CSV table of C-alpha atoms in Angstrom, one decimal:
chain,number,residue,atom,x,y,z
A,1,MET,CA,108.3,64.5,21.8
A,2,SER,CA,111.0,62.0,22.3
A,3,ARG,CA,114.5,62.6,21.6
A,4,THR,CA,117.1,60.1,20.2
A,5,ALA,CA,120.9,60.1,20.6
A,6,ALA,CA,123.5,58.2,18.4
A,7,ILE,CA,126.8,57.0,20.1
A,8,LEU,CA,129.5,56.8,17.4
A,9,LEU,CA,132.2,54.5,18.6
A,10,ALA,CA,135.6,55.8,17.1
A,11,ALA,CA,138.1,55.1,20.0
A,12,GLY,CA,139.0,51.6,19.3
A,13,SER,CA,142.6,50.7,19.0
A,14,GLY,CA,142.5,48.7,15.6
A,15,ARG,CA,145.2,46.3,16.8
A,16,ARG,CA,144.4,43.8,14.0
A,17,MET,CA,145.3,46.4,11.5
A,18,GLY,CA,148.9,46.1,12.6
A,19,ALA,CA,151.6,48.8,11.5
A,20,ASP,CA,150.0,49.2,8.0
A,21,VAL,CA,147.2,51.7,9.2
A,22,ALA,CA,147.9,54.1,12.1
A,23,ASP,CA,144.0,54.7,12.7
A,24,LYS,CA,141.5,52.8,10.7
A,25,ILE,CA,138.7,55.2,11.5
A,26,LEU,CA,140.6,58.2,10.2
A,27,ALA,CA,142.0,56.1,7.3
A,28,PRO,CA,141.0,57.2,3.9
A,29,LEU,CA,138.2,55.1,2.2
A,30,ALA,CA,137.3,56.2,-1.3
A,31,GLY,CA,138.3,59.7,-0.7
A,32,LEU,CA,136.9,60.2,2.8
A,33,PRO,CA,137.9,59.0,6.3
A,34,VAL,CA,136.0,56.1,7.4
A,35,PHE,CA,134.2,57.8,10.1
A,36,ALA,CA,132.7,60.2,7.7
A,37,TYR,CA,130.4,57.6,6.2
A,38,SER,CA,128.5,56.9,9.5
A,39,ALA,CA,128.6,60.6,10.3
A,40,LYS,CA,126.9,61.4,7.0
A,41,ALA,CA,124.3,58.4,7.1
A,42,PHE,CA,123.2,59.3,10.6
A,43,ALA,CA,122.8,63.0,9.6
A,44,ALA,CA,121.0,62.0,6.6
A,45,SER,CA,118.5,60.0,8.4
A,46,GLY,CA,116.9,62.9,10.1
A,47,VAL,CA,116.3,60.8,13.3
A,48,ILE,CA,119.0,61.8,15.6
A,49,ASP,CA,118.8,64.8,17.7
A,50,HIS,CA,122.1,64.5,19.6
A,51,TYR,CA,125.5,62.7,19.0
A,52,ALA,CA,128.1,61.3,21.5
A,53,ILE,CA,131.3,60.6,19.8
A,54,THR,CA,134.0,58.6,21.5
A,55,TYR,CA,137.6,59.3,20.6
A,56,ARG,CA,141.0,57.8,21.6
A,57,ASP,CA,143.6,60.6,21.7
A,58,GLN,CA,144.0,64.2,20.8
A,59,ARG,CA,144.8,63.7,17.1
A,60,GLN,CA,141.4,61.6,16.8
A,61,LEU,CA,139.6,64.3,18.8
A,62,THR,CA,140.7,67.1,16.3
A,63,ALA,CA,140.0,64.9,13.1
A,64,LEU,CA,136.7,63.7,14.3
A,65,ALA,CA,135.5,67.2,15.1
A,66,ALA,CA,136.0,68.1,11.5
A,67,HIS,CA,133.4,65.5,10.3
A,68,ALA,CA,131.1,65.4,13.4
A,69,PRO,CA,127.3,66.1,12.7
A,70,THR,CA,125.7,68.5,15.1
A,71,PRO,CA,125.0,68.9,17.7
A,72,SER,CA,127.7,66.6,19.1
A,73,VAL,CA,129.8,66.0,22.4
A,74,LEU,CA,133.1,64.2,22.1
A,75,VAL,CA,133.7,61.8,24.7
A,76,LYS,CA,137.2,60.2,25.8
A,77,GLY,CA,136.9,56.5,25.3
A,78,GLY,CA,137.9,53.7,27.8
A,79,ARG,CA,139.9,51.0,27.7
A,80,GLU,CA,137.6,48.5,26.4
A,81,ARG,CA,134.5,49.0,24.0
A,82,GLN,CA,131.9,48.8,26.8
A,83,ASP,CA,133.8,51.4,28.9
A,84,SER,CA,133.6,53.8,25.8
A,85,VAL,CA,129.7,53.0,25.8
A,86,MET,CA,129.2,53.7,29.2
A,87,ASN,CA,131.4,56.9,29.2
A,88,ALA,CA,129.2,58.2,26.2
A,89,LEU,CA,125.9,57.3,27.9
A,90,ALA,CA,127.1,59.0,31.0
A,91,ALA,CA,127.4,62.2,28.6
A,92,LEU,CA,123.9,62.1,27.1
A,93,PRO,CA,121.4,65.1,28.0
A,94,ASP,CA,118.8,63.9,30.4
A,95,ASP,CA,115.7,64.3,27.8
A,96,ILE,CA,117.1,61.5,25.5
A,97,GLU,CA,114.7,58.5,25.4
A,98,TYR,CA,116.3,56.3,22.6
A,99,VAL,CA,119.9,55.5,22.0
A,100,PHE,CA,121.8,54.2,18.8
A,101,ILE,CA,125.1,52.6,19.4
A,102,HIS,CA,127.2,52.1,16.1
A,103,ASP,CA,130.7,51.0,15.5
A,104,CYS,CA,132.2,53.5,12.9
A,105,ALA,CA,134.3,50.7,11.5
A,106,ARG,CA,131.1,49.6,9.8
A,107,PRO,CA,130.9,52.4,7.2
A,108,LEU,CA,128.0,51.0,5.0
A,109,ILE,CA,125.1,52.0,7.1
A,110,LEU,CA,122.3,53.3,5.3
A,111,PRO,CA,120.0,56.3,6.3
A,112,GLU,CA,116.8,54.2,5.4
A,113,GLN,CA,118.0,51.3,7.8
A,114,LEU,CA,118.4,54.1,10.5
A,115,ARG,CA,115.0,55.3,10.0
A,116,ALA,CA,113.6,51.7,10.1
A,117,LEU,CA,115.4,50.9,13.2
A,118,HIS,CA,114.1,53.8,14.9
A,119,LYS,CA,110.6,53.1,14.0
A,120,ILE,CA,111.1,49.6,15.5
A,121,VAL,CA,112.7,50.8,18.9
A,122,ARG,CA,109.8,53.0,19.7
A,123,ARG,CA,107.6,49.7,19.5
A,124,GLU,CA,110.0,47.1,20.8
A,125,GLN,CA,112.4,49.0,23.1
A,126,ALA,CA,115.5,47.0,21.6
A,127,VAL,CA,116.5,46.2,18.2
A,128,ILE,CA,119.7,45.2,16.3
A,129,LEU,CA,120.7,45.2,12.8
A,130,ALA,CA,121.8,41.7,11.8
A,131,GLN,CA,122.3,39.1,9.0
A,132,ARG,CA,121.4,35.4,8.8
A,133,VAL,CA,124.4,33.3,9.1
A,134,ALA,CA,125.2,31.5,5.8
A,135,ASP,CA,127.9,29.3,6.7
A,136,THR,CA,127.7,26.0,8.8
A,137,ILE,CA,128.9,26.7,12.2
A,138,LYS,CA,130.8,24.2,14.3
A,139,GLU,CA,131.3,24.6,18.1
A,140,ARG,CA,134.5,23.1,19.5
A,141,ARG,CA,134.1,21.0,22.6
A,142,ALA,CA,136.3,18.9,24.8
A,143,GLY,CA,139.4,17.5,23.0
A,144,ASP,CA,138.7,17.3,19.2
A,145,THR,CA,135.0,16.8,19.3
A,146,PHE,CA,132.5,19.3,17.4
A,147,ARG,CA,128.9,20.1,17.6
A,148,THR,CA,127.2,21.6,14.5
A,149,LEU,CA,124.8,24.5,15.5
A,150,PRO,CA,121.6,24.8,13.8
A,151,ARG,CA,122.2,27.5,11.1
A,152,GLU,CA,118.6,28.6,10.7
A,153,ALA,CA,118.8,29.9,14.5
A,154,LEU,CA,122.0,31.9,14.1
A,155,TRP,CA,122.3,35.5,13.3
A,156,ALA,CA,125.5,37.8,12.9
A,157,ALA,CA,124.8,40.6,14.9
A,158,GLN,CA,125.9,44.2,13.4
A,159,THR,CA,125.5,47.8,14.5
A,160,PRO,CA,123.6,49.9,15.0
A,161,GLN,CA,121.9,48.6,17.9
A,162,VAL,CA,119.3,50.7,19.3
A,163,PHE,CA,117.6,50.8,22.8
A,164,ALA,CA,115.4,52.6,24.9
A,165,ARG,CA,117.8,54.6,27.0
A,166,ASP,CA,116.7,53.5,30.5
A,167,LEU,CA,117.1,49.9,29.3
A,168,ILE,CA,120.6,50.2,28.1
A,169,VAL,CA,121.6,52.1,31.0
A,170,ARG,CA,120.4,49.4,33.5
A,171,ALA,CA,121.7,46.8,31.3
A,172,TYR,CA,125.5,48.3,31.5
A,173,GLN,CA,124.9,48.9,35.2
A,174,ARG,CA,124.4,45.0,35.5
A,175,VAL,CA,127.6,44.4,33.3
A,176,ALA,CA,129.6,46.6,35.7
A,177,ALA,CA,128.1,45.2,38.8
A,178,ARG,CA,129.0,41.5,37.7
A,179,GLU,CA,132.4,42.7,36.3
A,180,LEU,CA,131.6,41.1,33.0
A,181,ARG,CA,133.3,41.6,29.3
A,182,ILE,CA,131.0,41.8,26.5
A,183,THR,CA,131.6,42.6,22.9
A,184,ASP,CA,128.2,44.0,21.7
A,185,ASP,CA,125.4,46.0,23.5
A,186,ALA,CA,122.7,43.5,23.0
A,187,ALA,CA,124.7,41.0,25.1
A,188,ALA,CA,124.2,43.4,28.0
A,189,VAL,CA,120.5,44.0,27.5
A,190,GLU,CA,120.2,40.0,27.3
A,191,LEU,CA,121.3,40.0,30.9
A,192,LEU,CA,118.0,41.7,31.9
A,193,LYS,CA,115.9,39.0,29.9
A,194,GLN,CA,114.6,41.5,27.6
A,195,PRO,CA,113.5,40.6,24.0
A,196,ILE,CA,115.4,42.1,21.3
A,197,ALA,CA,113.8,42.6,17.7
A,198,ILE,CA,116.0,42.1,14.7
A,199,LEU,CA,116.2,44.0,11.6
A,200,GLU,CA,117.5,41.8,8.7
A,201,ASN,CA,120.2,43.6,6.7
A,202,PRO,CA,120.1,42.3,3.3
A,203,HIS,CA,123.3,44.3,2.0
A,204,PRO,CA,126.9,43.2,2.7
A,205,ALA,CA,128.2,45.4,5.6
A,206,PRO,CA,131.4,44.1,6.7
A,207,LYS,CA,133.3,45.6,9.6
A,208,LEU,CA,136.9,47.1,8.7
A,209,THR,CA,139.2,44.8,10.7
A,210,THR,CA,142.2,44.3,8.6
A,211,PRO,CA,144.1,46.1,5.8
A,212,ALA,CA,142.6,43.7,3.2
A,213,ASP,CA,139.0,45.0,4.1
A,214,PHE,CA,139.8,48.4,2.3
A,215,ALA,CA,139.5,47.0,-1.0
A,216,TRP,CA,136.2,45.1,-0.4
A,217,LEU,CA,134.4,48.0,1.3
A,218,GLU,CA,135.5,50.3,-1.6
A,219,PHE,CA,134.0,47.8,-4.1
A,220,LEU,CA,130.8,47.9,-2.1
A,221,LEU,CA,130.7,51.6,-1.9
A,222,ALA,CA,131.1,51.9,-5.7
A,223,ARG,CA,128.4,49.3,-6.4
A,224,HIS,CA,126.0,51.1,-4.1
A,225,HIS,CA,126.8,54.5,-5.6
A,226,ALA,CA,126.3,52.9,-9.1
A,227,THR,CA,122.9,51.5,-8.1
A,228,VAL,CA,121.7,54.8,-6.4
A,229,THR,CA,122.7,56.6,-9.6
A,230,GLU,CA,120.9,54.2,-11.8
A,231,SER,CA,117.6,54.5,-9.7
A,232,ALA,CA,117.9,58.2,-9.7
A,233,ALA,CA,118.2,58.1,-13.6
A,234,GLN,CA,115.2,55.7,-14.0
A,235,ALA,CA,113.1,58.0,-11.8
A,236,THR,CA,113.9,61.0,-13.7
A,237,ALA,CA,113.1,59.2,-17.1
A,238,ARG,CA,109.7,58.4,-15.7
């Protein structure tokens, strides 16, 4: 039986938070550390056999360990996101066949989405969570000229991104060999000309980037909780 791991990325510096937030992954969000939402969703999904959690420093290590799902290994993060991913990949047990990679600055992931991604990756070998782009996107070219990109072909990539373990390892080996800098894992897999499936996310799932994002995320969490409560009440009434 195939085993699946989740790499939970928590070692980012959060530079755009400025001095207002010491560590956005440990900052309180509606009463819980931001990290706890990702940890709880993955644990509730029932599809993960092992966790590799990246951390930045000793303070993070201690705090993350308190909320880590089991079984987990905590892995020192690297200078860049891709370095943290490669460190975590190297720390996985040999029998892992599929790997989720998730930025814990995205706390609104749902267990049912994780189960759907797990089903797709076993068929397609690579799948990402993404949303259709609603805005008109302009590409700035030479001077002050612009080109309008076809909106119907554009997707905003999110996480988790999920891959067959041998595929993502080979992809990151290619990244390292070419000394490339990438900002998401699908970009590494694209170097291998591997098709990547998309699971469309119909729900808002912003990334915690600036202090202003806390209020928006708390609103979305409250709305989701109200929807779940209402659905449960309706089910009980039936």
